[in-house]
PDB file of C-alpha atoms in Angstrom:
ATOM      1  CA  UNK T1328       5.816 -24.070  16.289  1.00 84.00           C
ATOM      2  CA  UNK T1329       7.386 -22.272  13.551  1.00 89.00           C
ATOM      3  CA  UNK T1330       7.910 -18.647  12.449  1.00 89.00           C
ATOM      4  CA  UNK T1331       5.061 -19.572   9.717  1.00 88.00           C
ATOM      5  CA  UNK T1332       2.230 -21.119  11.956  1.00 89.00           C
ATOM      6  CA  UNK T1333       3.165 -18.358  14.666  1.00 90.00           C
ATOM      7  CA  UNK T1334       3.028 -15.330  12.607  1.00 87.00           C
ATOM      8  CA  UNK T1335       2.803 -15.555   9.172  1.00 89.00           C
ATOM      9  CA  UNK T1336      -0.553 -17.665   8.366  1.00 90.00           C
ATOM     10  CA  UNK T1337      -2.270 -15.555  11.075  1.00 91.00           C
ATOM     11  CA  UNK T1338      -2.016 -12.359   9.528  1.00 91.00           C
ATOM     12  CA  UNK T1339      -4.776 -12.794   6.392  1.00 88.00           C
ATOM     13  CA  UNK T1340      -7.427 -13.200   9.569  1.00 91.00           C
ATOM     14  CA  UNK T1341      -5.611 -10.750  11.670  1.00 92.00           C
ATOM     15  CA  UNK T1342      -5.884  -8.279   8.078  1.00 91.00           C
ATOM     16  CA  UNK T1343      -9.988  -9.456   7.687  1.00 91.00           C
ATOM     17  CA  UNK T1344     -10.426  -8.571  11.469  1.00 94.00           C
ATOM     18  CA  UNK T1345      -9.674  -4.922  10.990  1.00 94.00           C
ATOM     19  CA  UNK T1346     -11.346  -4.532   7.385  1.00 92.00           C
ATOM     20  CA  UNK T1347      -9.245  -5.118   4.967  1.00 90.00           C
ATOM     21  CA  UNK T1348      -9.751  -7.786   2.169  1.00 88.00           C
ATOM     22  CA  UNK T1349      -8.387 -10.785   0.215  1.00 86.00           C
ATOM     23  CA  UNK T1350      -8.206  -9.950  -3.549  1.00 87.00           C
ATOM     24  CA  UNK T1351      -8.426 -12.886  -5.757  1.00 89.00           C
ATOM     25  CA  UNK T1352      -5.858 -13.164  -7.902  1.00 87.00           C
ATOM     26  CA  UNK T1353      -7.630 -12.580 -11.279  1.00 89.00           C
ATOM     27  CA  UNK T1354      -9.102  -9.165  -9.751  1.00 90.00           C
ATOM     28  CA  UNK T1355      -5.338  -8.036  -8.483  1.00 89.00           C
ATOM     29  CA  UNK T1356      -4.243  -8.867 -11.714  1.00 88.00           C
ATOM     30  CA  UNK T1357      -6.876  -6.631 -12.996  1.00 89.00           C
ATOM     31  CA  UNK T1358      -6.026  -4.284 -10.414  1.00 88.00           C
ATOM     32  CA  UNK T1359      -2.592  -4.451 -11.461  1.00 87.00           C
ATOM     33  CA  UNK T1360      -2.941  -3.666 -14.966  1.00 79.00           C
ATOM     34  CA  UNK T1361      -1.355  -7.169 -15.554  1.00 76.00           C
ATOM     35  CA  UNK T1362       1.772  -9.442 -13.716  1.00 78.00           C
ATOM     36  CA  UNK T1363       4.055  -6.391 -13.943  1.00 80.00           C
ATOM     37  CA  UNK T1364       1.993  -4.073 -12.294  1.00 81.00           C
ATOM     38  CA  UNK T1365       3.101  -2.967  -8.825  1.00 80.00           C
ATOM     39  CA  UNK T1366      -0.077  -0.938  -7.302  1.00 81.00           C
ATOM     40  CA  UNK T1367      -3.627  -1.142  -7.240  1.00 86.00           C
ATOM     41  CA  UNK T1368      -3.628   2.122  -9.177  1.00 81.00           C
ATOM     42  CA  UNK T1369      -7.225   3.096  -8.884  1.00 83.00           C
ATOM     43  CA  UNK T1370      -6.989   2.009  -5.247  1.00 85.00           C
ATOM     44  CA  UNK T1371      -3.898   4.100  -4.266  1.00 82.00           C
ATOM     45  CA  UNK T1372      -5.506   6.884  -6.517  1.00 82.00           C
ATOM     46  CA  UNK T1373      -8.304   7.583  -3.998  1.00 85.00           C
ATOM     47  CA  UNK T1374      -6.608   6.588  -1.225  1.00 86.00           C
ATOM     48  CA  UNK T1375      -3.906   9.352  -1.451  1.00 82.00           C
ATOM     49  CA  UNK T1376      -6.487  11.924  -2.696  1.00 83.00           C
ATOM     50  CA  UNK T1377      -8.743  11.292   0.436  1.00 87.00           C
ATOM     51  CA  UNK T1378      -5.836  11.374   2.961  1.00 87.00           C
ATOM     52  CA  UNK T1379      -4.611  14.590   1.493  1.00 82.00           C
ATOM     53  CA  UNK T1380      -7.697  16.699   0.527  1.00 84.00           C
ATOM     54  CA  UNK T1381      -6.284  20.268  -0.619  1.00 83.00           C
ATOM     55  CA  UNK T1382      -3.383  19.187  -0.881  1.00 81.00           C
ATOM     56  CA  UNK T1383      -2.257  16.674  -3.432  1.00 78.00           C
ATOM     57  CA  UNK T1384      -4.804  16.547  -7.292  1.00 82.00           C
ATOM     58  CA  UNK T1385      -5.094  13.554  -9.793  1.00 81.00           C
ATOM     59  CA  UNK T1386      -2.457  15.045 -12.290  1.00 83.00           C
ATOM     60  CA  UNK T1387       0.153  14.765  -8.962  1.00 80.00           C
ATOM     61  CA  UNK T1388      -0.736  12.248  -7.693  1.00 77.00           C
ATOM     62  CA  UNK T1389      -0.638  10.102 -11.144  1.00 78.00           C
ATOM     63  CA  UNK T1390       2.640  11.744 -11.196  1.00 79.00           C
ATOM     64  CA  UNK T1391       3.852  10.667  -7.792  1.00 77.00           C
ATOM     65  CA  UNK T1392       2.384   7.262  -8.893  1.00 75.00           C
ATOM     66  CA  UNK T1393       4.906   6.774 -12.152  1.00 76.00           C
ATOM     67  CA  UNK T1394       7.996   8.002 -10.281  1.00 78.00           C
ATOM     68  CA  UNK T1395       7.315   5.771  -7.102  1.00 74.00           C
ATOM     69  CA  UNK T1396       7.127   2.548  -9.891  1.00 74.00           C
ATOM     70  CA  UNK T1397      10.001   3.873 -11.518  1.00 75.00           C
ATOM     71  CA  UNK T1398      12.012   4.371  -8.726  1.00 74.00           C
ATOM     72  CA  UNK T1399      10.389   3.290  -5.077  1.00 65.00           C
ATOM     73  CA  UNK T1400      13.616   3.768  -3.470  1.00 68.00           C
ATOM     74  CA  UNK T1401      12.865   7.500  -2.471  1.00 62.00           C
ATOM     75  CA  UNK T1402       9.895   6.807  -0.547  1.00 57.00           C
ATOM     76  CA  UNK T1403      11.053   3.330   0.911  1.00 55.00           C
ATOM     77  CA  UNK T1404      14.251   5.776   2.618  1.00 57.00           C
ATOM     78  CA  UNK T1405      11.174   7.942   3.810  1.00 54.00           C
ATOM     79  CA  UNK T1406       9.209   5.196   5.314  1.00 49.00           C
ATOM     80  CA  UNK T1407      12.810   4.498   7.693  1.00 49.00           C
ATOM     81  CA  UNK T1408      12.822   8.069   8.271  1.00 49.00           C
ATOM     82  CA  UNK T1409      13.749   8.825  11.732  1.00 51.00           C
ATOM     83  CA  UNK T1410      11.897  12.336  11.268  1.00 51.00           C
ATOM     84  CA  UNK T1411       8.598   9.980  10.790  1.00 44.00           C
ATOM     85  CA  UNK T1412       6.886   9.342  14.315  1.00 44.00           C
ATOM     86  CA  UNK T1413       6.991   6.183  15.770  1.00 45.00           C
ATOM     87  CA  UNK T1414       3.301   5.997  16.387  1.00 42.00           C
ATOM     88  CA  UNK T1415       0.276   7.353  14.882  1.00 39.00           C
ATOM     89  CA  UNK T1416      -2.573   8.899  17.043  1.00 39.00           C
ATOM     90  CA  UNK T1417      -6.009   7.288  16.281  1.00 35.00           C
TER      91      UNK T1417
END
């Protein structure tokens, strides 16, 4: 058994399980804007506006959005964080 069988081809039907979904690859590259995007814009648009209602609007999080492609450093560092918890309540 190899890293691969064991837990990397497992995780698309692991991912389907809990609701997410397998893009084809046309539709990302729609998504994308193209082969050098690197977000589903749209996508991460409305995602980040739901999970921060009142607090974040389109202009900031569009600009958010071009500084994150232009730079994702900043909020890679963040993500490693040790102020982040380790677990989220659901």
């Amino acid at each position: 058994m190899s890293e691969r069988s064991a837990v990397q081809d497992p995780i698309p039907k692991y991912a389907e399980q809990i609701g997410w979904q397998c893009v084809p690859t046309d539709h990302a590259q729609t998504l994308l804007g193209g082969m050098e995007g690197k977000f589903f814009t749209a996508v991460l648009t409305t995602q980040i506006l739901a999970l921060n209602p009142g607090v974040l609007n389109i202009e900031r999080t569009q600009m958010e959005q071009l500084a994150l492609a232009a730079d994702p450093s900043p909020a890679l560092r963040a993500l490693h964080s040790p102020d982040l918890p380790q677990s989220v309540p659901r």
